[in-house]
Structures are given as C-alpha cells and as structure tokens.
Amino acid sequence: MTAEHRRQTAKPGKTGKPKKTGKPRKTGKPEKYERGTRSYTMSHIRGKDTSIERMVRSFLFAKGLRFRKNDKRYPGHPDVVLPKYRTIIFVNGCFWHMHEGCPKATRVPKSNVEFWTAKLLRNHERDARQRAELEADGWKVIVVWECELGKKVRDERLERLYREIVDDSVK
C-alpha cells in the first residue's frame, strides 16, 4: 500500500477523532488533518435531519402541529412544510447560509478562500431566490437560525416560532 493510497483512504483513528499530522502546508502552517481524513470528515456533514432541525420538528410536533419534512415539491426542499398554515420553515446553519450579524457566518476557512467565498455567496443568493419564489406562491417563509437555538435563547425562539405559525399578526 502506497503512502498516497493511505492518505486518500484515511479514516478517523480508533478514538473516532481525526488523525493529526503536523506536516507543514504550502503556507508553512501545519495541517490540522491528513488529506483523506479531512475529506472523510466533510463527507459526514449532514444536509438534512440535523440536530437543530430535529429540535424544531420535535417542538412543533409536541405543540400538536403536523407537517411534512424536506418536501422536494417546493424550491429549496424546505425543512418543514405546514400546509394547513401555508407556512414553510427553513432551519439554517449560520455558516452555510451566511447569517448576517452572526460571528459564525463571518469566519471563512483560511484555506481555499476563493472557493469558500464563492460557495457561500452562491448559497446566500440561492436562499434569497427560493424564498422569493415561495412568497410569490403565497407561502409564509420563516427562517430559524442555528444561533437562535442556543441553550439560553432556545425556548423563547421556539415559542415565538409557534406564534409566528398560528397567529397571522405576529411578524
């Protein structure tokens, strides 16, 4: 087995943590992970059914609301669709969807900056386009941000979400 093959097929160590290398990159700074380990880690980032999505769905279900999840019939495959209330909910990660004013959204990875900047801007533009499409079709679109579901503010945000859904006067 060649060293190149080992790097490409690397998996986390026995503890489940990625292997650290300490080998210098072109920038002179040490790599945090082996190349294959980084790829393996990134491949396991979920696009749907994340912990924050499950938290929101669990809350809504406990409140007696029934919904569809990740419905592919709508632009953006919304995380939660409540047809009875004509409401769509997106549960967004602050980094991936560039939440304005959030510290998590302002940190762009230090490696491959051009790629990440372009990707995150595309995500942001796509979100705005999909939201406009849904609103034009008569849907109320609510975005719940990852930072709004921190332990200190979670209950307040979820209660406000419930009121936004069932009460038309709440904005």
PDB file of C-alpha atoms in Angstrom:
ATOM      1  CA  MET A   1       0.000   0.000   0.000  1.00  0.00           C
ATOM      2  CA  THR A   2       1.493   3.316  -1.019  1.00  0.00           C
ATOM      3  CA  ALA A   3       1.623   6.401   1.155  1.00  0.00           C
ATOM      4  CA  GLU A   4      -0.607   8.226  -1.342  1.00  0.00           C
ATOM      5  CA  HIS A   5      -3.262   5.472  -1.121  1.00  0.00           C
ATOM      6  CA  ARG A   6      -3.148   5.582   2.695  1.00  0.00           C
ATOM      7  CA  ARG A   7      -3.699   9.354   2.650  1.00  0.00           C
ATOM      8  CA  GLN A   8      -6.675   9.032   0.297  1.00  0.00           C
ATOM      9  CA  THR A   9      -8.385   6.304   2.291  1.00  0.00           C
ATOM     10  CA  ALA A  10      -7.600   7.579   5.794  1.00  0.00           C
ATOM     11  CA  LYS A  11     -10.357   7.298   8.372  1.00  0.00           C
ATOM     12  CA  PRO A  12     -10.520   8.639  11.925  1.00  0.00           C
ATOM     13  CA  GLY A  13      -8.369   6.855  14.485  1.00  0.00           C
ATOM     14  CA  LYS A  14      -9.613   4.298  16.999  1.00  0.00           C
ATOM     15  CA  THR A  15     -10.989   7.044  19.228  1.00  0.00           C
ATOM     16  CA  GLY A  16     -13.143   8.359  16.388  1.00  0.00           C
ATOM     17  CA  LYS A  17     -11.105  11.555  16.244  1.00  0.00           C
ATOM     18  CA  PRO A  18      -9.362  12.559  13.008  1.00  0.00           C
ATOM     19  CA  LYS A  19      -5.627  11.899  12.897  1.00  0.00           C
ATOM     20  CA  LYS A  20      -3.444  14.986  13.232  1.00  0.00           C
ATOM     21  CA  THR A  21      -0.300  15.175  11.163  1.00  0.00           C
ATOM     22  CA  GLY A  22       1.664  18.311  11.927  1.00  0.00           C
ATOM     23  CA  LYS A  23       3.125  18.269   8.403  1.00  0.00           C
ATOM     24  CA  PRO A  24       3.589  21.787   7.013  1.00  0.00           C
ATOM     25  CA  ARG A  25       1.312  23.067   4.254  1.00  0.00           C
ATOM     26  CA  LYS A  26       2.441  25.378   1.491  1.00  0.00           C
ATOM     27  CA  THR A  27       1.621  28.262   3.829  1.00  0.00           C
ATOM     28  CA  GLY A  28       4.138  26.959   6.361  1.00  0.00           C
ATOM     29  CA  LYS A  29       1.424  26.198   8.925  1.00  0.00           C
ATOM     30  CA  PRO A  30       0.906  22.580   9.987  1.00  0.00           C
ATOM     31  CA  GLU A  31      -2.024  20.640   8.508  1.00  0.00           C
ATOM     32  CA  LYS A  32      -4.689  20.010  11.096  1.00  0.00           C
ATOM     33  CA  TYR A  33      -5.780  16.729   9.482  1.00  0.00           C
ATOM     34  CA  GLU A  34      -4.443  14.315   6.899  1.00  0.00           C
ATOM     35  CA  ARG A  35      -5.938  14.982   3.474  1.00  0.00           C
ATOM     36  CA  GLY A  36      -8.074  11.804   3.429  1.00  0.00           C
ATOM     37  CA  THR A  37      -9.284  12.355   6.980  1.00  0.00           C
ATOM     38  CA  ARG A  38     -10.481  15.866   6.168  1.00  0.00           C
ATOM     39  CA  SER A  39     -12.415  14.537   3.167  1.00  0.00           C
ATOM     40  CA  TYR A  40     -13.942  11.793   5.321  1.00  0.00           C
ATOM     41  CA  THR A  41     -14.980  14.335   7.973  1.00  0.00           C
ATOM     42  CA  MET A  42     -16.503  16.756   5.460  1.00  0.00           C
ATOM     43  CA  SER A  43     -18.467  13.930   3.807  1.00  0.00           C
ATOM     44  CA  HIS A  44     -20.326  13.344   7.066  1.00  0.00           C
ATOM     45  CA  ILE A  45     -21.728  16.857   7.439  1.00  0.00           C
ATOM     46  CA  ARG A  46     -25.469  16.449   7.136  1.00  0.00           C
ATOM     47  CA  GLY A  47     -27.608  18.402   4.716  1.00  0.00           C
ATOM     48  CA  LYS A  48     -30.890  17.374   6.286  1.00  0.00           C
ATOM     49  CA  ASP A  49     -32.168  15.881   9.528  1.00  0.00           C
ATOM     50  CA  THR A  50     -29.619  17.839  11.560  1.00  0.00           C
ATOM     51  CA  SER A  51     -29.864  18.140  15.334  1.00  0.00           C
ATOM     52  CA  ILE A  52     -31.302  21.665  15.113  1.00  0.00           C
ATOM     53  CA  GLU A  53     -33.909  20.533  12.561  1.00  0.00           C
ATOM     54  CA  ARG A  54     -34.910  17.625  14.797  1.00  0.00           C
ATOM     55  CA  MET A  55     -35.190  20.031  17.748  1.00  0.00           C
ATOM     56  CA  VAL A  56     -37.553  22.331  15.826  1.00  0.00           C
ATOM     57  CA  ARG A  57     -39.654  19.438  14.484  1.00  0.00           C
ATOM     58  CA  SER A  58     -39.900  17.841  17.919  1.00  0.00           C
ATOM     59  CA  PHE A  59     -41.123  21.130  19.409  1.00  0.00           C
ATOM     60  CA  LEU A  60     -43.715  21.654  16.657  1.00  0.00           C
ATOM     61  CA  PHE A  61     -44.976  18.068  16.963  1.00  0.00           C
ATOM     62  CA  ALA A  62     -45.298  18.437  20.753  1.00  0.00           C
ATOM     63  CA  LYS A  63     -47.410  21.570  20.128  1.00  0.00           C
ATOM     64  CA  GLY A  64     -49.781  19.472  18.015  1.00  0.00           C
ATOM     65  CA  LEU A  65     -48.688  20.754  14.603  1.00  0.00           C
ATOM     66  CA  ARG A  66     -48.430  18.243  11.771  1.00  0.00           C
ATOM     67  CA  PHE A  67     -46.072  18.846   8.896  1.00  0.00           C
ATOM     68  CA  ARG A  68     -44.054  17.412   6.041  1.00  0.00           C
ATOM     69  CA  LYS A  69     -40.277  17.405   6.183  1.00  0.00           C
ATOM     70  CA  ASN A  70     -37.798  18.036   3.351  1.00  0.00           C
ATOM     71  CA  ASP A  71     -40.576  18.160   0.756  1.00  0.00           C
ATOM     72  CA  LYS A  72     -38.988  18.069  -2.702  1.00  0.00           C
ATOM     73  CA  ARG A  73     -42.020  19.628  -4.385  1.00  0.00           C
ATOM     74  CA  TYR A  74     -41.021  23.091  -3.179  1.00  0.00           C
ATOM     75  CA  PRO A  75     -37.987  25.225  -4.056  1.00  0.00           C
ATOM     76  CA  GLY A  76     -35.149  24.594  -1.625  1.00  0.00           C
ATOM     77  CA  HIS A  77     -36.700  21.390  -0.225  1.00  0.00           C
ATOM     78  CA  PRO A  78     -37.885  23.136   2.963  1.00  0.00           C
ATOM     79  CA  ASP A  79     -37.056  21.539   6.300  1.00  0.00           C
ATOM     80  CA  VAL A  80     -40.670  21.853   7.495  1.00  0.00           C
ATOM     81  CA  VAL A  81     -43.850  22.437   5.466  1.00  0.00           C
ATOM     82  CA  LEU A  82     -47.111  23.192   7.285  1.00  0.00           C
ATOM     83  CA  PRO A  83     -49.800  23.120   4.550  1.00  0.00           C
ATOM     84  CA  LYS A  84     -52.640  23.919   6.985  1.00  0.00           C
ATOM     85  CA  TYR A  85     -50.984  27.254   7.850  1.00  0.00           C
ATOM     86  CA  ARG A  86     -49.456  27.764   4.388  1.00  0.00           C
ATOM     87  CA  THR A  87     -46.096  28.125   6.151  1.00  0.00           C
ATOM     88  CA  ILE A  88     -42.630  26.895   5.249  1.00  0.00           C
ATOM     89  CA  ILE A  89     -39.723  26.763   7.697  1.00  0.00           C
ATOM     90  CA  PHE A  90     -36.028  26.622   6.856  1.00  0.00           C
ATOM     91  CA  VAL A  91     -33.690  25.728   9.724  1.00  0.00           C
ATOM     92  CA  ASN A  92     -30.373  27.184   8.593  1.00  0.00           C
ATOM     93  CA  GLY A  93     -26.832  26.840   9.853  1.00  0.00           C
ATOM     94  CA  CYS A  94     -25.293  30.285  10.310  1.00  0.00           C
ATOM     95  CA  PHE A  95     -22.034  29.436   8.498  1.00  0.00           C
ATOM     96  CA  TRP A  96     -23.508  27.669   5.464  1.00  0.00           C
ATOM     97  CA  HIS A  97     -26.237  30.255   4.844  1.00  0.00           C
ATOM     98  CA  MET A  98     -24.303  33.419   5.841  1.00  0.00           C
ATOM     99  CA  HIS A  99     -26.462  34.666   8.699  1.00  0.00           C
ATOM    100  CA  GLU A 100     -25.898  38.422   8.767  1.00  0.00           C
ATOM    101  CA  GLY A 101     -24.574  39.701  12.074  1.00  0.00           C
ATOM    102  CA  CYS A 102     -23.657  36.256  13.400  1.00  0.00           C
ATOM    103  CA  PRO A 103     -19.990  35.585  14.302  1.00  0.00           C
ATOM    104  CA  LYS A 104     -20.195  32.046  12.880  1.00  0.00           C
ATOM    105  CA  ALA A 105     -21.145  33.435   9.479  1.00  0.00           C
ATOM    106  CA  THR A 106     -18.223  35.836   9.219  1.00  0.00           C
ATOM    107  CA  ARG A 107     -15.490  33.199   9.511  1.00  0.00           C
ATOM    108  CA  VAL A 108     -14.397  31.950   6.106  1.00  0.00           C
ATOM    109  CA  PRO A 109     -11.980  28.982   6.150  1.00  0.00           C
ATOM    110  CA  LYS A 110      -8.354  30.075   5.781  1.00  0.00           C
ATOM    111  CA  SER A 111      -7.546  27.540   3.095  1.00  0.00           C
ATOM    112  CA  ASN A 112      -9.029  27.860  -0.394  1.00  0.00           C
ATOM    113  CA  VAL A 113     -10.585  31.248   0.435  1.00  0.00           C
ATOM    114  CA  GLU A 114     -11.761  31.992  -3.122  1.00  0.00           C
ATOM    115  CA  PHE A 115     -13.689  28.713  -3.328  1.00  0.00           C
ATOM    116  CA  TRP A 116     -15.383  29.167   0.047  1.00  0.00           C
ATOM    117  CA  THR A 117     -16.279  32.804  -0.531  1.00  0.00           C
ATOM    118  CA  ALA A 118     -17.885  31.985  -3.886  1.00  0.00           C
ATOM    119  CA  LYS A 119     -19.701  28.928  -2.488  1.00  0.00           C
ATOM    120  CA  LEU A 120     -21.158  30.759   0.497  1.00  0.00           C
ATOM    121  CA  LEU A 121     -22.285  33.684  -1.679  1.00  0.00           C
ATOM    122  CA  ARG A 122     -23.981  31.233  -4.067  1.00  0.00           C
ATOM    123  CA  ASN A 123     -25.764  29.619  -1.111  1.00  0.00           C
ATOM    124  CA  HIS A 124     -26.931  33.042   0.116  1.00  0.00           C
ATOM    125  CA  GLU A 125     -28.190  34.086  -3.331  1.00  0.00           C
ATOM    126  CA  ARG A 126     -29.931  30.738  -3.865  1.00  0.00           C
ATOM    127  CA  ASP A 127     -31.694  31.058  -0.490  1.00  0.00           C
ATOM    128  CA  ALA A 128     -32.980  34.544  -1.381  1.00  0.00           C
ATOM    129  CA  ARG A 129     -34.197  33.350  -4.798  1.00  0.00           C
ATOM    130  CA  GLN A 130     -36.018  30.331  -3.321  1.00  0.00           C
ATOM    131  CA  ARG A 131     -37.594  32.428  -0.580  1.00  0.00           C
ATOM    132  CA  ALA A 132     -38.886  34.936  -3.160  1.00  0.00           C
ATOM    133  CA  GLU A 133     -40.366  32.084  -5.251  1.00  0.00           C
ATOM    134  CA  LEU A 134     -42.180  30.637  -2.250  1.00  0.00           C
ATOM    135  CA  GLU A 135     -43.505  34.008  -1.111  1.00  0.00           C
ATOM    136  CA  ALA A 136     -44.713  34.730  -4.660  1.00  0.00           C
ATOM    137  CA  ASP A 137     -46.662  31.449  -4.479  1.00  0.00           C
ATOM    138  CA  GLY A 138     -48.394  32.663  -1.311  1.00  0.00           C
ATOM    139  CA  TRP A 139     -46.324  30.857   1.331  1.00  0.00           C
ATOM    140  CA  LYS A 140     -45.233  32.430   4.611  1.00  0.00           C
ATOM    141  CA  VAL A 141     -41.499  31.660   4.871  1.00  0.00           C
ATOM    142  CA  ILE A 142     -39.819  31.548   8.281  1.00  0.00           C
ATOM    143  CA  VAL A 143     -36.082  31.078   8.755  1.00  0.00           C
ATOM    144  CA  VAL A 144     -34.815  29.741  12.073  1.00  0.00           C
ATOM    145  CA  TRP A 145     -31.077  30.261  12.531  1.00  0.00           C
ATOM    146  CA  GLU A 146     -28.708  27.923  14.344  1.00  0.00           C
ATOM    147  CA  CYS A 147     -27.560  30.706  16.712  1.00  0.00           C
ATOM    148  CA  GLU A 148     -31.190  31.320  17.748  1.00  0.00           C
ATOM    149  CA  LEU A 149     -31.346  27.790  19.134  1.00  0.00           C
ATOM    150  CA  GLY A 150     -28.559  28.156  21.691  1.00  0.00           C
ATOM    151  CA  LYS A 151     -29.424  26.952  25.200  1.00  0.00           C
ATOM    152  CA  LYS A 152     -30.047  30.440  26.621  1.00  0.00           C
ATOM    153  CA  VAL A 153     -32.486  31.609  23.917  1.00  0.00           C
ATOM    154  CA  ARG A 154     -33.903  28.340  22.556  1.00  0.00           C
ATOM    155  CA  ASP A 155     -37.213  28.222  24.437  1.00  0.00           C
ATOM    156  CA  GLU A 156     -38.036  31.844  23.674  1.00  0.00           C
ATOM    157  CA  ARG A 157     -37.273  31.393  19.950  1.00  0.00           C
ATOM    158  CA  LEU A 158     -39.313  28.194  19.654  1.00  0.00           C
ATOM    159  CA  GLU A 159     -42.319  29.795  21.363  1.00  0.00           C
ATOM    160  CA  ARG A 160     -42.028  32.788  19.029  1.00  0.00           C
ATOM    161  CA  LEU A 161     -41.853  30.383  16.064  1.00  0.00           C
ATOM    162  CA  TYR A 162     -45.086  28.727  17.199  1.00  0.00           C
ATOM    163  CA  ARG A 163     -46.803  32.119  17.479  1.00  0.00           C
ATOM    164  CA  GLU A 164     -45.498  33.108  14.014  1.00  0.00           C
ATOM    165  CA  ILE A 165     -47.097  29.977  12.562  1.00  0.00           C
ATOM    166  CA  VAL A 166     -50.513  30.055  14.213  1.00  0.00           C
ATOM    167  CA  ASP A 167     -51.031  33.820  14.562  1.00  0.00           C
ATOM    168  CA  ASP A 168     -51.010  35.864  11.356  1.00  0.00           C
ATOM    169  CA  SER A 169     -50.434  39.140  13.223  1.00  0.00           C
ATOM    170  CA  VAL A 170     -47.000  38.076  14.559  1.00  0.00           C
ATOM    171  CA  LYS A 171     -44.096  39.070  12.299  1.00  0.00           C
TER     172      LYS A 171
END
